Amino acid sequence: MEKFFSVGDVDNLSQIVKEALSEKASPNANEALGKHKMMGLVFLNPSLRTRLSTQKAAMNLGMNVMVMNMDKDGWALETRDGVVMNGTTVEHIREAAAVMGEYCDILGLRCFPGLKDAEEDYSEDLFNKFLKFCNTPVVSLESATRHPLQSLTDLITVIENSDYTFDEAKQQYIPNGKKPKVVLTWAPHVKALPQAVPNSFSEWMCEAQKQGLVDFVIAQPEGYELNEDFTSGATLVYNQEDAFKDADFIYVKNWSSYKDYGKILPVEGEWMPTLESLKITNDAKVMHCLPVRRDLELGSDILDSEKSLVVKEAGNRVWAAQVVIKRILENK
Amino acid sequence: MEKFFSVGDVDNLSQIVKEALSEKASPNANEALGKHKMMGLVFLNPSLRTRLSTQKAAMNLGMNVMVMNMDKDGWALETRDGVVMNGTTVEHIREAAAVMGEYCDILGLRCFPGLKDAEEDYSEDLFNKFLKFCNTPVVSLESATRHPLQSLTDLITVIENSDYTFDEAKQQYIPNGKKPKVVLTWAPHVKALPQAVPNSFSEWMCEAQKQGLVDFVIAQPEGYELNEDFTSGATLVYNQEDAFKDADFIYVKNWSSYKDYGKILPVEGEWMPTLESLKITNDAKVMHCLPVRRDLELGSDILDSEKSLVVKEAGNRVWAAQVVIKRILENK
Amino acid sequence: MEKFFSVGDVDNLSQIVKEALSEKASPNANEALGKHKMMGLVFLNPSLRTRLSTQKAAMNLGMNVMVMNMDKDGWALETRDGVVMNGTTVEHIREAAAVMGEYCDILGLRCFPGLKDAEEDYSEDLFNKFLKFCNTPVVSLESATRHPLQSLTDLITVIENSDYTFDEAKQQYIPNGKKPKVVLTWAPHVKALPQAVPNSFSEWMCEAQKQGLVDFVIAQPEGYELNEDFTSGATLVYNQEDAFKDADFIYVKNWSSYKDYGKILPVEGEWMPTLESLKITNDAKVMHCLPVRRDLELGSDILDSEKSLVVKEAGNRVWAAQVVIKRILENK
């Protein structure tokens, strides 16, 4: 693996989940792999879970870790070419990325979208330029349109909390009984949030559906449909209740509109899941990438119950990061 | 040891001091203890000495360390239950603490008081909730009402700089000659400071007095009396000169009023110790937790003399942290 | 080596460059040297390359590393003596430095000049006081008037990219053919920058010239002459074209005026190097300490060409730091 940016960087989803669970079972088994190697984590935006879990994963693999919080250092990067740099940007991404590549064997990069210009955000210009100029493998720690470590985490969590058998011949998880029904549902928020987490969750679950692992449904209000490039094969519904019927996993997340880009639209009806609204499910477990706004996005009655997987899910962030870093180290 | 929050978390003060001095003598003797373990240091408020000394202590014990500066990430935590989170707080302490507990084997937490509502501060709500929800041992790196790593440091420094014999049978330090007289004195400052350091110093010295290690006196102006829960057994005086007579250790510290909560009150007379005011002591050594405002809290003539222990005292922060982390690791 | 502040801290430049290139060839060969030792990096000003490269160098030598960003913690240091600290400074450098020295075996310090008072800046008061009070070896990570790790890096880069033979008997690099001609040229910028990098580059190249390694020329507009203490032996010219003739290395850098201290003066003519202006050189390589303002200080046509060494040069920052830390560790 030379980069980790989207579900397209993984072939067999069952295999990578199994490998991640094996890291979870023996966190330090591969600590020789990263010895004398440097992991650099570059944040253009704040991070809590992602930084801690990736840092821990790299350390478990024996790596040294350096963290760069570019946002807080006021280290504004120029990304355009052909610009006379007489303004506020202090360094061009061509030099900044190349230099970090000199110091690190693997780089992680977090860069959020501006949420003003869909075309610009969806071009993933910053991530792609960083990847191009740094000359070393890059792991996305969330980019403008995707959060792949979160999505891999989520897939691990779904499989870990369902009933599957791993078929060694096919190198694939086979559901014992019916395939889990996974629902991604939009939920309310007071701020306009990126589509990265739901886009990414959707592209991973669509692929998981293709590989026979789950059935996947997205519920959102009118106007909140995700970009179609990420939802191919998913069943889209506009009614949370329809989606929840017989569901095994409810993935709750707010996002701003893609169609009316970056906007918060007026929404009718109740979209915040509660224990009451879960009754129609197949005793579903509830997931969220965190941080979650209690009683705005998700009822605290769920979060404080056994139905919530959110803390275990956050814990699994380590194993998603670890399997990705491991694969990159092995390629080298 | 499952938590380190107050003097109540330690039985035998002599034993823990002896153990700390043994870590000081062989800093890396126990580095196998923390191998593959993660220490997380969570700061809701800034820190210099506490972060560095605790980080070093954890590394001496072979641990990996991750630091989270929540204040600088603008990661405002909600602590109240039953609140619709549609305001400025981005995450509830229930989730934040639980997730950090997933990533770390031991957590350190620093959280200052608001100094507006005594009842709220003295409930130690934030520390207690963090401890409850993180599901892993927690070390206080200073909370609203206490700074126990500082106080343990101070006890180590008093014993190290006095004449005691350790009685192996009783597992206790026995003074050779008269017990050291330790004085905590209020001193002036331009800002309203928490009572955490003096509260904590007082509760540790009161306990040390009970265990036959010291005699303990507190000198403060009228209105600056500490909360009585922390001063049981201490001799309170309102005159610095009376307190200094025959004193062996002078512990200098400013704090805001507890009675007129969080306020700076008008004070009569001179309260800043100088070489002149020390003449009445038994050639006393002078201590301060730092940072110290020179010539406002404490005369620079003292700080620049042999009488000052402040730098050695700060150095001892490492061994206080190390013995606490070591005991927590051993319990596991 | 007890400190690393200027070229005066190194005797034989050839030897230290050779030693650095040997660290580059085997980055982890000396990792036993720093075991159980702590490197503390103290930043009073922001840093990217310096922090990362020094952190990596220390880790390569087996050290633990702690970083302190004093600027961001609002930890304002008092440096004057005899001042009643009732203002905005929270700690005196006497205590702050001494305490950091308690926790660390080697300290690195970055402190920029104020650019208002030449005498104050050129006294290097802050660096000198820190060195005096911390009681442990100190490496400059750039001070008011010098950036010695950058300059050592630059010398390594010049020698690595030229044709020399190392004479073992003389312990010196001998040029195969003509000595490389190295040119430091002023270039435009929109901000008033310190003279630290050019001062330092100049004092190292003047010494390298004395030791028979290079010929050294400085080109600057009228009014931009550096302080003479740093340029002894250098050829000064006021015309970039004259300087570039037959040059082998062009070192590009902006700085504010020393004579009209800290000011940006009106400048006539073109001072930004481009591929066109390089034609007159001996196929010169181009260097810059970074960050560089593209098409303001330096043409992007150069930066994007094979003539640019800036990324390799930044990479060499690790080996400059590593050889310095190694020498300090060996002295202990």
PDB file of C-alpha atoms in Angstrom, chain B residues 28, chain C residues 28-39 57-65 105-106 325-326 328-330 332:
ATOM      1  CA  ASN B  28      15.410   3.713  34.877  1.00  0.00           C
TER       2      ASN B  28
ATOM      3  CA  ASN C  28      20.952   4.749  14.000  1.00  0.00           C
ATOM      4  CA  ALA C  29      24.542   3.652  14.533  1.00  0.00           C
ATOM      5  CA  ASN C  30      24.851   5.724  17.710  1.00  0.00           C
ATOM      6  CA  GLU C  31      21.469   5.091  19.228  1.00  0.00           C
ATOM      7  CA  ALA C  32      22.995   3.715  22.407  1.00  0.00           C
ATOM      8  CA  LEU C  33      24.592   7.098  23.070  1.00  0.00           C
ATOM      9  CA  GLY C  34      21.380   8.883  24.019  1.00  0.00           C
ATOM     10  CA  LYS C  35      19.634   6.062  25.824  1.00  0.00           C
ATOM     11  CA  HIS C  36      17.864   7.298  28.978  1.00  0.00           C
ATOM     12  CA  LYS C  37      18.755  10.876  28.072  1.00  0.00           C
ATOM     13  CA  MET C  38      16.223  13.653  27.569  1.00  0.00           C
ATOM     14  CA  MET C  39      16.330  16.339  24.894  1.00  0.00           C
ATOM     15  CA  ALA C  57      18.111  13.613  15.221  1.00  0.00           C
ATOM     16  CA  ALA C  58      17.654  13.173  18.971  1.00  0.00           C
ATOM     17  CA  MET C  59      15.478  10.097  18.436  1.00  0.00           C
ATOM     18  CA  ASN C  60      18.052   8.634  16.038  1.00  0.00           C
ATOM     19  CA  LEU C  61      20.535   8.928  18.889  1.00  0.00           C
ATOM     20  CA  GLY C  62      18.162   7.079  21.198  1.00  0.00           C
ATOM     21  CA  MET C  63      17.058  10.095  23.235  1.00  0.00           C
ATOM     22  CA  ASN C  64      13.613  10.918  24.499  1.00  0.00           C
ATOM     23  CA  VAL C  65      12.343  14.309  23.399  1.00  0.00           C
ATOM     24  CA  ASP C 105      20.219  16.467  29.581  1.00  0.00           C
ATOM     25  CA  ILE C 106      20.401  18.791  26.565  1.00  0.00           C
ATOM     26  CA  ILE C 325      23.837  16.373  19.746  1.00  0.00           C
ATOM     27  CA  LYS C 326      26.206  13.443  19.350  1.00  0.00           C
ATOM     28  CA  ILE C 328      27.444  16.954  23.277  1.00  0.00           C
ATOM     29  CA  LEU C 329      26.457  13.469  24.413  1.00  0.00           C
ATOM     30  CA  GLU C 330      30.026  12.219  23.956  1.00  0.00           C
ATOM     31  CA  LYS C 332      29.275  13.994  29.020  1.00  0.00           C
TER      32      LYS C 332
END
